[in-house]
Short mmCIF file of C-alpha atoms in Angstrom, two decimals:
data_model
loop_
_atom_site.label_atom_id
_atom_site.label_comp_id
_atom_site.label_asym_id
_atom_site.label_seq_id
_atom_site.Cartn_x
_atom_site.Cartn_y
_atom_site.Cartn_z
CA UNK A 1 0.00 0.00 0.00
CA UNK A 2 3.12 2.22 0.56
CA UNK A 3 4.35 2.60 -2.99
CA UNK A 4 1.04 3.07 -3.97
CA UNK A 5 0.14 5.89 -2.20
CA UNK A 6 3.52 7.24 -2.72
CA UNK A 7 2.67 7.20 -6.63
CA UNK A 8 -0.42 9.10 -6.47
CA UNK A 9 1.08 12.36 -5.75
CA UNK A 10 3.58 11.64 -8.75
CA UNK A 11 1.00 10.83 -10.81
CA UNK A 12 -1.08 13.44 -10.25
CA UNK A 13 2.01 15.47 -10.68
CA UNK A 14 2.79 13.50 -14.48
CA UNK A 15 -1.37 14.69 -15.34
CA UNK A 16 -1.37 18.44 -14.50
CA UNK A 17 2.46 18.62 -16.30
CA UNK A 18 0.91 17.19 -19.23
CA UNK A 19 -2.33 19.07 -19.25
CA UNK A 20 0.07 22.38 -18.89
CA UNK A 21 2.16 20.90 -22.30
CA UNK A 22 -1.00 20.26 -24.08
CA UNK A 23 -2.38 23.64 -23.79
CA UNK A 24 -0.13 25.39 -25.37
CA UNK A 25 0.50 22.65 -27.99
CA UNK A 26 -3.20 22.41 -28.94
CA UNK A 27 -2.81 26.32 -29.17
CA UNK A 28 -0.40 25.88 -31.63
CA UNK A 29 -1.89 23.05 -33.64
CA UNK A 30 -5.22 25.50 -33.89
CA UNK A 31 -3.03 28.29 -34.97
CA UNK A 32 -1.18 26.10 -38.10
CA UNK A 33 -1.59 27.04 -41.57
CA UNK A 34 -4.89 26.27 -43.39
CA UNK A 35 -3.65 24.92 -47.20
CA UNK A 36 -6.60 24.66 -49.37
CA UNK A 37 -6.49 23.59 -53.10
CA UNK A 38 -7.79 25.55 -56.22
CA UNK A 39 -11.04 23.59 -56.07
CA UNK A 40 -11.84 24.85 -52.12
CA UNK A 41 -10.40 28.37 -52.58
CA UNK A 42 -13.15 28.57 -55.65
CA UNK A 43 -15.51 27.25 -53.72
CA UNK A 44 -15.18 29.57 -51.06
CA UNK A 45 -14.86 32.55 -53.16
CA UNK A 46 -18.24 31.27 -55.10
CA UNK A 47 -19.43 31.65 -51.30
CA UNK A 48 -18.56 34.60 -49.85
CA UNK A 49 -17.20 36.89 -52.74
CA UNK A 50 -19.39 40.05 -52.14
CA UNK A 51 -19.37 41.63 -55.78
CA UNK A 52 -20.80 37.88 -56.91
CA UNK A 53 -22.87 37.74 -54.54
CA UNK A 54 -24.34 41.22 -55.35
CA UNK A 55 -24.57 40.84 -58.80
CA UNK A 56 -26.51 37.28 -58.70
CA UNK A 57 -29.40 39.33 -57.06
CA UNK A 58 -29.74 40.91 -60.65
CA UNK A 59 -31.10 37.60 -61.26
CA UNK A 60 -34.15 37.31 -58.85
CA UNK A 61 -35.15 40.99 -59.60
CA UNK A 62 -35.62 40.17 -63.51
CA UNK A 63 -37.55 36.75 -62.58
CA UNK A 64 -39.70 38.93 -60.05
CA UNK A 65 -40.32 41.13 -63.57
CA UNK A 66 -41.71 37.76 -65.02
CA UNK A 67 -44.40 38.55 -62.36
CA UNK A 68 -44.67 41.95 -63.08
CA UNK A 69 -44.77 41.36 -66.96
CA UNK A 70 -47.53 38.49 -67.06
CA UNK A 71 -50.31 40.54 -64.61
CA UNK A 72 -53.53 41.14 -66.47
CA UNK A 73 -55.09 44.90 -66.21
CA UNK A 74 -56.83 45.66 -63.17
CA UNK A 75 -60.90 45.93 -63.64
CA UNK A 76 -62.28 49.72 -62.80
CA UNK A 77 -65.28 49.39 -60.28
CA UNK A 78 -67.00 53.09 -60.47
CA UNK A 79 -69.97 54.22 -58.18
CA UNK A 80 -72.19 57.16 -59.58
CA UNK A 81 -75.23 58.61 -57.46
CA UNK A 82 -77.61 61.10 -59.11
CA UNK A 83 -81.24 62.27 -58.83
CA UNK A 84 -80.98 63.89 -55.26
CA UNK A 85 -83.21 66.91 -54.67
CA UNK A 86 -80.98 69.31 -52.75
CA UNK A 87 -83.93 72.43 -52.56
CA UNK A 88 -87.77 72.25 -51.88
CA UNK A 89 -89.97 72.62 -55.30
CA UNK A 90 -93.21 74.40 -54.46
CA UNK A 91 -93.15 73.27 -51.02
CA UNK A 92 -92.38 69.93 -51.59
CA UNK A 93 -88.95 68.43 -50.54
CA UNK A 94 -88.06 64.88 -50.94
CA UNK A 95 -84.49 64.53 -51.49
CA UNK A 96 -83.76 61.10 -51.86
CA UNK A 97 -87.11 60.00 -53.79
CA UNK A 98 -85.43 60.69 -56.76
CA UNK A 99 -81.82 59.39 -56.19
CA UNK A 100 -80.62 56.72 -58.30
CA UNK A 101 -77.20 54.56 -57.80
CA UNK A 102 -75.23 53.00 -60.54
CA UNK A 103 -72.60 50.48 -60.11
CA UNK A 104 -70.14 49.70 -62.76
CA UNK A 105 -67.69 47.84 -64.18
CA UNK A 106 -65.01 48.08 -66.88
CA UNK A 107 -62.32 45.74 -67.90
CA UNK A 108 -59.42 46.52 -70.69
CA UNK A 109 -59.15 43.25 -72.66
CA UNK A 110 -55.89 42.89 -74.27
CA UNK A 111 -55.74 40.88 -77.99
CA UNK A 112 -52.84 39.61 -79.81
CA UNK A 113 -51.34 37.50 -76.89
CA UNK A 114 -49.99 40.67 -75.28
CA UNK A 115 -49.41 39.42 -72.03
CA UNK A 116 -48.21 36.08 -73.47
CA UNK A 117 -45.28 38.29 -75.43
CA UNK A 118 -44.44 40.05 -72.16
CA UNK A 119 -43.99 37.34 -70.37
CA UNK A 120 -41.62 35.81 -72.98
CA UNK A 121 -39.05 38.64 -73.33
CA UNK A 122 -39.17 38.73 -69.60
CA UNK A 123 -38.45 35.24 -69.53
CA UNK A 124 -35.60 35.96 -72.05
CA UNK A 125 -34.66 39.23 -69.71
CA UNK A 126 -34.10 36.37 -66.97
CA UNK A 127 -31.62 34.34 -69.41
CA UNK A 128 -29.49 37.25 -70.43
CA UNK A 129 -29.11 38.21 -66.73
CA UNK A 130 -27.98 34.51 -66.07
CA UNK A 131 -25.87 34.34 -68.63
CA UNK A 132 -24.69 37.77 -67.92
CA UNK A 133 -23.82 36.35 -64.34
CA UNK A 134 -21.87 33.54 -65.83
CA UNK A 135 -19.60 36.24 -67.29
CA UNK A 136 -19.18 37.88 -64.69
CA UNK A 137 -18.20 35.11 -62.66
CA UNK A 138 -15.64 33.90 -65.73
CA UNK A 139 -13.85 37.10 -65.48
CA UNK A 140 -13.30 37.37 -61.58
CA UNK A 141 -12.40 33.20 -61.49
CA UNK A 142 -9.70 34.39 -63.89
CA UNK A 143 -8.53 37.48 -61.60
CA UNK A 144 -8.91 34.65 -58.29
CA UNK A 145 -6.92 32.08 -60.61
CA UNK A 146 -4.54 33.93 -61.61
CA UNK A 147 -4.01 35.10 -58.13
CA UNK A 148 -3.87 31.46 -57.04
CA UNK A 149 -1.09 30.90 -59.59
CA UNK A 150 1.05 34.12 -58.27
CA UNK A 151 0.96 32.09 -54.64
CA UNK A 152 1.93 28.94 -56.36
CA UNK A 153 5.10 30.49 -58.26
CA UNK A 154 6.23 32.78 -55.22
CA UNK A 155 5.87 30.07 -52.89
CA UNK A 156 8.13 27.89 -55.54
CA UNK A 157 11.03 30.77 -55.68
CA UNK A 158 11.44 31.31 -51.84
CA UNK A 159 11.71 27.15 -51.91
CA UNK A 160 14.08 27.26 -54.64
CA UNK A 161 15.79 30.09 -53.03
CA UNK A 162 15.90 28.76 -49.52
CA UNK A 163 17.31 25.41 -51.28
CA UNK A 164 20.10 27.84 -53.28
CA UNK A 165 21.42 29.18 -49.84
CA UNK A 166 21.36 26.04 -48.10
CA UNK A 167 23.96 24.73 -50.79
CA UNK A 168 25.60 27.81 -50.92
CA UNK A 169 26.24 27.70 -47.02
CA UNK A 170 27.36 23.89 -47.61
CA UNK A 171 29.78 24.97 -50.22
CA UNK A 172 30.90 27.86 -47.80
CA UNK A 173 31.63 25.02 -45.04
CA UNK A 174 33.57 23.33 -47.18
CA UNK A 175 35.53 26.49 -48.70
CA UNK A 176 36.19 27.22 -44.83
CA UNK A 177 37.73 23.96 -43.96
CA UNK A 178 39.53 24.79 -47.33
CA UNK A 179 41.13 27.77 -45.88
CA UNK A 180 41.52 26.78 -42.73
CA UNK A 181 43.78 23.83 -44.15
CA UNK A 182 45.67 26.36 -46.05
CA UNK A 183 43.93 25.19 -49.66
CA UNK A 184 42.59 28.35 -50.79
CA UNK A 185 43.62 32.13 -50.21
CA UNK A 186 41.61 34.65 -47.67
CA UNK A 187 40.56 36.61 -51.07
CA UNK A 188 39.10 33.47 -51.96
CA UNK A 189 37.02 33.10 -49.15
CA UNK A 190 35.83 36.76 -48.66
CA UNK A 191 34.69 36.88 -52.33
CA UNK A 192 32.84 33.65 -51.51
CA UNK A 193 31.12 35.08 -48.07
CA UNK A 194 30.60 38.45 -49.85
CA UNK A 195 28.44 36.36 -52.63
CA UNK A 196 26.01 34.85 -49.55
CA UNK A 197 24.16 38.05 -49.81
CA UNK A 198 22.79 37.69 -53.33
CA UNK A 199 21.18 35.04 -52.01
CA UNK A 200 19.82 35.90 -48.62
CA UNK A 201 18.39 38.61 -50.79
CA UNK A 202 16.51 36.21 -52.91
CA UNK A 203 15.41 35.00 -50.18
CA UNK A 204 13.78 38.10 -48.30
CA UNK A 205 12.78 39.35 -51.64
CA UNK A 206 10.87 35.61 -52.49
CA UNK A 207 9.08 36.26 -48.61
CA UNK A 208 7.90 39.39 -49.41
CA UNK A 209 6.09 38.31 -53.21
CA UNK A 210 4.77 35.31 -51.21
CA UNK A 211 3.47 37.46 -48.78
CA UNK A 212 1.65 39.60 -51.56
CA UNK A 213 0.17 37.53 -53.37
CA UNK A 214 -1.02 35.81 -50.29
CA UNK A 215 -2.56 39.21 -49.70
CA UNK A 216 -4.05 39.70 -53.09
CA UNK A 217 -5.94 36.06 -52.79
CA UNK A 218 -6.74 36.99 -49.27
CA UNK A 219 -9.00 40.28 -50.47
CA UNK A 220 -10.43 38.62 -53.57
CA UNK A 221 -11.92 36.00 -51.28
CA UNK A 222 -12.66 38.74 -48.97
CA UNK A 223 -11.19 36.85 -45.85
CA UNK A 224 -9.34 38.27 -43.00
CA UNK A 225 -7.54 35.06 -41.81
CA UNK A 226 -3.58 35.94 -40.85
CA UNK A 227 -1.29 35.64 -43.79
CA UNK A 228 0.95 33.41 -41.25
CA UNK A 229 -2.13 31.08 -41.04
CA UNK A 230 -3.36 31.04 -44.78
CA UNK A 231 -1.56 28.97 -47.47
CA UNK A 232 -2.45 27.39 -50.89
CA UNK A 233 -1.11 23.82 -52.22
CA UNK A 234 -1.62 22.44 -55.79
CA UNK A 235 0.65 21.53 -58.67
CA UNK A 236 3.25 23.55 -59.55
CA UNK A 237 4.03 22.01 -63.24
CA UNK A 238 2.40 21.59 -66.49
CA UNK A 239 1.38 19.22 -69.59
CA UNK A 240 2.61 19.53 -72.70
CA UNK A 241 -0.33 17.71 -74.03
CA UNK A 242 -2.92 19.98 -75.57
CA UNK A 243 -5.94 19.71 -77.67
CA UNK A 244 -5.96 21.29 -80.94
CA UNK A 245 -6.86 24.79 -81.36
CA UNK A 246 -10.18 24.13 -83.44
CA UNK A 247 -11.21 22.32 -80.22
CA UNK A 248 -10.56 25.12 -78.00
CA UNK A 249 -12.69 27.20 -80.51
CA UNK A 250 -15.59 24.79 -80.86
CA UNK A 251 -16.11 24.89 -76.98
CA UNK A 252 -15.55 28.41 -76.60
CA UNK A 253 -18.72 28.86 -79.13
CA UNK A 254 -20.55 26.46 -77.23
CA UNK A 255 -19.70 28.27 -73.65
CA UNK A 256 -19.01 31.43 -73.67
CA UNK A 257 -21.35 33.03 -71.56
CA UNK A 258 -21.37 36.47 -73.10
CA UNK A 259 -21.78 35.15 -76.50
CA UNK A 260 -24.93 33.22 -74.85
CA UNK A 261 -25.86 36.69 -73.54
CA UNK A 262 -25.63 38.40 -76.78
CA UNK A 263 -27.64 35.33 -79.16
CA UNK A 264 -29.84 35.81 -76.23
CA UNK A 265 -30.19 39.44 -76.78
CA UNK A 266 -31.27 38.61 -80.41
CA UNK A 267 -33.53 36.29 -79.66
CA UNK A 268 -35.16 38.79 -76.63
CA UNK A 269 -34.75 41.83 -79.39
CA UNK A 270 -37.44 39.60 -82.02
CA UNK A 271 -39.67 39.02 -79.09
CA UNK A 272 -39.33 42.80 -78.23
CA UNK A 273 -40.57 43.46 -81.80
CA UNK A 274 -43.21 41.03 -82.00
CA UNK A 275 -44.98 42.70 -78.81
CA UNK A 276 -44.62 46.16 -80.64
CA UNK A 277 -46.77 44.77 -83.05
CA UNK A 278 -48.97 43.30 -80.64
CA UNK A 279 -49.30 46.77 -79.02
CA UNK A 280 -50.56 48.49 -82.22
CA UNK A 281 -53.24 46.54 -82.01
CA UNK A 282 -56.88 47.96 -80.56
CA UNK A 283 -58.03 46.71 -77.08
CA UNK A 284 -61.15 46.93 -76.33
CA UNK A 285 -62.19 48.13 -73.03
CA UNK A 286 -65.60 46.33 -71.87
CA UNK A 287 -68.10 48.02 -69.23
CA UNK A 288 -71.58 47.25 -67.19
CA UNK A 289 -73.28 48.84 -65.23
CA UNK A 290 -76.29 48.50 -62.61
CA UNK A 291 -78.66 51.17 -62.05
CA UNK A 292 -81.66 51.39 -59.04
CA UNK A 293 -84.37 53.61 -59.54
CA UNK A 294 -83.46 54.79 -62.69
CA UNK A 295 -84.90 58.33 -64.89
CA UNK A 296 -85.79 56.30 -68.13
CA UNK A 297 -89.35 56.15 -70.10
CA UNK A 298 -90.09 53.05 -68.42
CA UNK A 299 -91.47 53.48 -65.64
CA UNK A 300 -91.48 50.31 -64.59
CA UNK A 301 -87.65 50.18 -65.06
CA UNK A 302 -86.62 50.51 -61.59
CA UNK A 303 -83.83 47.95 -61.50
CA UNK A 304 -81.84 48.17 -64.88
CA UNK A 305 -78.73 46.69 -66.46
CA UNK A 306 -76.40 48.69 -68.66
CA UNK A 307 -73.21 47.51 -71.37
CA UNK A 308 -70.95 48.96 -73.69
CA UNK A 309 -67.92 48.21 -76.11
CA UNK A 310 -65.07 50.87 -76.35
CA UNK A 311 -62.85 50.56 -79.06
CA UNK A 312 -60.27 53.38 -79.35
CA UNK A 313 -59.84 53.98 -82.94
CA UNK A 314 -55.95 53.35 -84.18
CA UNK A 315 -56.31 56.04 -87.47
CA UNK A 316 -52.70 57.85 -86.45
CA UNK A 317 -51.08 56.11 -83.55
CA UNK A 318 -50.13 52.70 -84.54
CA UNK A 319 -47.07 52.34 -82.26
CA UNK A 320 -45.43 52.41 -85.66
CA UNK A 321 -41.89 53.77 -84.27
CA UNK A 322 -41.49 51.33 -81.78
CA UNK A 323 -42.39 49.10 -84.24
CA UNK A 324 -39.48 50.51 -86.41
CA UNK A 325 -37.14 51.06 -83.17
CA UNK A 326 -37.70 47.54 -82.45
CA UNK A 327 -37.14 46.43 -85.58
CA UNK A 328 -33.91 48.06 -85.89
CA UNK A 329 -32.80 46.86 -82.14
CA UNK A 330 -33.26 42.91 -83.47
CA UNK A 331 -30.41 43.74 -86.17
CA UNK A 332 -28.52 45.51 -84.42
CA UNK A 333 -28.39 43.20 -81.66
CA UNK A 334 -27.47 40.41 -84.66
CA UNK A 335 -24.42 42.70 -85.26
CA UNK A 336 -23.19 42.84 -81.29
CA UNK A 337 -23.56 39.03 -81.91
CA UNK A 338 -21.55 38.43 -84.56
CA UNK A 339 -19.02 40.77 -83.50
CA UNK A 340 -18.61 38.92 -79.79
CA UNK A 341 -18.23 35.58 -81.81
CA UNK A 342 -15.18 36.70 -83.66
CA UNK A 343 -14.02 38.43 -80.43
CA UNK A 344 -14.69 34.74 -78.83
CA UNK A 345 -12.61 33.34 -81.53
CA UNK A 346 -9.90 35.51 -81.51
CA UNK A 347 -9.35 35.28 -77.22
CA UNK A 348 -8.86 31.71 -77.99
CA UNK A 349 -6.75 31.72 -80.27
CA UNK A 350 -4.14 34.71 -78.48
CA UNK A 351 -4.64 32.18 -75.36
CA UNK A 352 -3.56 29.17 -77.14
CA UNK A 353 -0.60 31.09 -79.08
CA UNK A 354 0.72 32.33 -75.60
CA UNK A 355 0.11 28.88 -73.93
CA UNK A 356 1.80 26.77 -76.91
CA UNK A 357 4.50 28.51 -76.80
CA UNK A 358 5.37 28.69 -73.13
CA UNK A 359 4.96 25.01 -73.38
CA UNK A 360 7.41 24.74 -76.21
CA UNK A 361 10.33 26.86 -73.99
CA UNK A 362 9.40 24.28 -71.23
CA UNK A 363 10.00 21.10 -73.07
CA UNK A 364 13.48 21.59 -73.30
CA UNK A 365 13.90 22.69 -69.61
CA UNK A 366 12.75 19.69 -68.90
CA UNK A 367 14.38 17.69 -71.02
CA UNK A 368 17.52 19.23 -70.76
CA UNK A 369 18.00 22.40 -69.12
CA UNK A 370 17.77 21.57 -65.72
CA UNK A 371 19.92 18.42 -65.69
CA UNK A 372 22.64 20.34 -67.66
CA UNK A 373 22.93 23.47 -65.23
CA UNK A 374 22.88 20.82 -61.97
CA UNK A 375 25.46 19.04 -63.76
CA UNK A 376 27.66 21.93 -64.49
CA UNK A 377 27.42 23.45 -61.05
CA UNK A 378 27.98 20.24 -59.52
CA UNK A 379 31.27 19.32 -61.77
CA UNK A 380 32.69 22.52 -61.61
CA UNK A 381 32.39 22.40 -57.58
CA UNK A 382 34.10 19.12 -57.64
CA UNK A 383 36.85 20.36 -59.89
CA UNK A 384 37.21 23.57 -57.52
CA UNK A 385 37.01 21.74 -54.75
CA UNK A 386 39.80 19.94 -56.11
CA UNK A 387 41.95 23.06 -57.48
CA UNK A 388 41.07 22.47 -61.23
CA UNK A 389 39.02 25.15 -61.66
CA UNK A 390 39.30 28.54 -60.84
CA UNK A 391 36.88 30.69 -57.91
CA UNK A 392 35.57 32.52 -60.80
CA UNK A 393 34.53 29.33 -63.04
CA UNK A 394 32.74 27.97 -60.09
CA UNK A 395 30.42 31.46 -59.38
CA UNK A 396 29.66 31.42 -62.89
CA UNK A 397 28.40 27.95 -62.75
CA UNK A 398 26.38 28.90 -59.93
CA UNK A 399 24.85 32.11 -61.20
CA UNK A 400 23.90 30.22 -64.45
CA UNK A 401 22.62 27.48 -62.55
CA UNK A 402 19.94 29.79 -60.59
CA UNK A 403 19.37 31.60 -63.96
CA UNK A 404 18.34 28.43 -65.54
CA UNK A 405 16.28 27.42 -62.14
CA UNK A 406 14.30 30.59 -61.78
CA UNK A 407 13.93 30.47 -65.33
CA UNK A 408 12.45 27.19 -65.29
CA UNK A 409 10.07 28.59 -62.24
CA UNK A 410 8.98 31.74 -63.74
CA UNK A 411 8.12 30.06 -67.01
CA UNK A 412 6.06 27.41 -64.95
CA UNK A 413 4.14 30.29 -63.50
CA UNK A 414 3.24 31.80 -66.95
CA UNK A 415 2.49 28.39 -68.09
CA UNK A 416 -0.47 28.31 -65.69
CA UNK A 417 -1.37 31.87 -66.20
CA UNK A 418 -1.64 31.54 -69.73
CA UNK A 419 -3.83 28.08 -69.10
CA UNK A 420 -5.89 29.98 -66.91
CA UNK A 421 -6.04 32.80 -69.80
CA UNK A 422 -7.22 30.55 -72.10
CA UNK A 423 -9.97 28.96 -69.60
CA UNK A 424 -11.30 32.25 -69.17
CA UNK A 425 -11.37 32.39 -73.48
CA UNK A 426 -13.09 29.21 -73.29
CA UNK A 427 -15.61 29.35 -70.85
CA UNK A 428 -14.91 27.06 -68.49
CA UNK A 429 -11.82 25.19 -66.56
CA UNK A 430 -10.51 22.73 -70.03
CA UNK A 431 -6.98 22.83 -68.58
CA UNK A 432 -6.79 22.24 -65.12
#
């Protein structure tokens, strides 16, 4: 029973030391970096983005105009009281002996499917607006993509800068057990320290871009989250196998929203003109009425009914220039469509030009490039490191060696801008 009880306190001791590590652990856990892919930071900016948000109300006010559009007129209800005697006649006063009410009714009736037409371009209204939308939401997905790319390349030049200084403070090790064995000269070794800064500029200068364009993604999403607790992941590479340029072009003119918006504006414009016809057309406006104790020559007729036709008489105002107007709006609105389908054409094919050929400098990076500057650097180190090559061979090889690298980065970078370029020409995410 002695060692246990002896324990307890120790034990308790092990539990609150623990629960006082945890805290500040779990702390830390909560405060690591969120990384979310393309697909979630889309996602989230379909979500929350204010100016999308805003603009997809546009939608519900023109289907509440469907409403408004398809209401029939309102009947007229009209009360008329006459008859009353207001004075005495020859000492006689009976004023409401006489009075007689009349109730009415009237009702416009509109021909030539009026409301039917209404209804239709308001229908089409609603389409254009959706459409419109879609564009709208095209052209800021670009802006967030492209935004999304900038955090992709900056966070791939501090890595390959941070992996540049690591070597270069290996090969300054090295150069310093060099000297300090009496292999290479002090001038040697300051003109090798004095080079470090180049690169622990790259690497405050790579910090700083991240930082950015962490800060750019940041406000498009319209999210306050730290920068130190916000980060992006996805691939940082690309595919040099592409679909042909008439199949870039056959989508785009299948989903481009603005050229859906502006065959939909043709199609609205006809339905526009149609109801201008409609409207020079005469309506009829139909009316009863119900009259008690009516003035009439039968006297009998104390209870009467009453009904007539009015039928305004179209002899100057036909609606003939909104007739014309909207004739004139259907081909001009063919013109705006045919001019956003070559403008359709021609995004595509600047998109694919600037994509194919950033894919063509890649290939031989790839290929090629890369191994051939690592190779360089690395046999040129050796034979320094070995006295058969000068200081100034080996600095070379390492400056052309982070030329090619950073090359090789940036290019990557405008790779996927120019993909997400031509997805914005297109209509839609073909290149992922």
């Amino acid at each position: 029973m002695a060692p246990a009880n002896l324990a307890s306190p120790r034990s308790l001791k092990v539990f609150f030391l623990a629960l006082l590590i945890a805290g500040p652990l779990a702390k830390s856990a909560h405060a690591q970096q969120q990384s979310f892919t393309w697909q979630e930071v889309r996602d989230k900016f379909e979500a929350i983005n204010p100016t999308l948000l805003a603009d997809k109300l546009n939608i519900d006010e023109s289907k509440a105009q469907e409403i408004t559009a398809f209401l029939r007129p309102n009947p007229t209800f009209a009360l008329s009281v006459d008859g009353t005697q207001i004075a005495p006649d020859k000492g006689v006063w009976r004023p409401f002996a006489g009075t007689f009410e009349s109730p009415s009714f009237s009702y416009l009736h509109e021909r030539q499917h009026k409301r039917e037409l209404r209804l239709e371009s308001a229908k089409k209204g609603t389409l254009i607006a959706e459409s419109s939308h879609a564009d709208l939401e095209r052209t800021l997905l670009f802006n967030l993509r492209a935004a999304f790319v900038s955090t992709l390349q900056a966070k791939a030049v501090l890595q390959l800068a941070n992996d540049n200084l690591v070597y270069y403070d290996h090969v300054l090790q090295i150069s310093r057990d060099r000297f300090n064995a009496g292999d290479i000269a002090q001038i040697d070794l300051d003109r090798l320290e004095l080079q470090r800064v180049q690169y622990e500029s790259d690497v405050q200068t790579a910090e700083v871009d991240l930082r950015t364009a962490k800060i750019q993604l940041l406000t498009l999403l319209n999210d306050r989250t730290p920068i130190a607790q916000f980060d992006v992941t996805g691939p940082f590479d690309f595919n040099d196998q592409l679909m042909t340029g008439d199949e870039f072009r056959k989508i785009a003119l299948d989903t481009r929203p603005d050229l859906k918006a502006a065959v939909e504006a043709v199609d609205k414009a006809q339905t526009e003109h149609k109801l201008a016809v409609a409207n020079g057309s005469t309506d009829p406006t139909l009316s009863a009425w119900y009259t008690h104790n009516s003035s009439n020559n039968n006297p009998f007729g104390i209870n009467t009914l009453g009904f007539s036709v009015t039928i305004p008489l179209r002899i100057f105002d036909r609606n003939q220039g909104e007739k014309l107007r909207a004739q004139l709006d259907v081909t001009r609105n063919e013109r705006l469509r045919d001019a956003s389908a070559t403008g359709v054409l021609s995004d595509v094919d600047s998109g694919y030009a600037t994509l194919e050929s950033n894919v063509i400098l890649l290939q031989p990076y790839k290929a090629k490039y890369l191994q051939q500057a690592t190779r360089v650097r690395d046999t040129i180190f050796f034979s320094y490191q070995h006295g058969g090559a000068s200081l100034l061979d080996f600095l070379n090889a390492q400056s052309e060696y982070r030329t090619v690298q950073l090359s090789y980065v940036n290019l990557i970078g405008s790779y996927l801008t120019a993909a997400a370029q031509l997805n914005m020409a297109v209509g839609r995410e073909v290149i992922q």
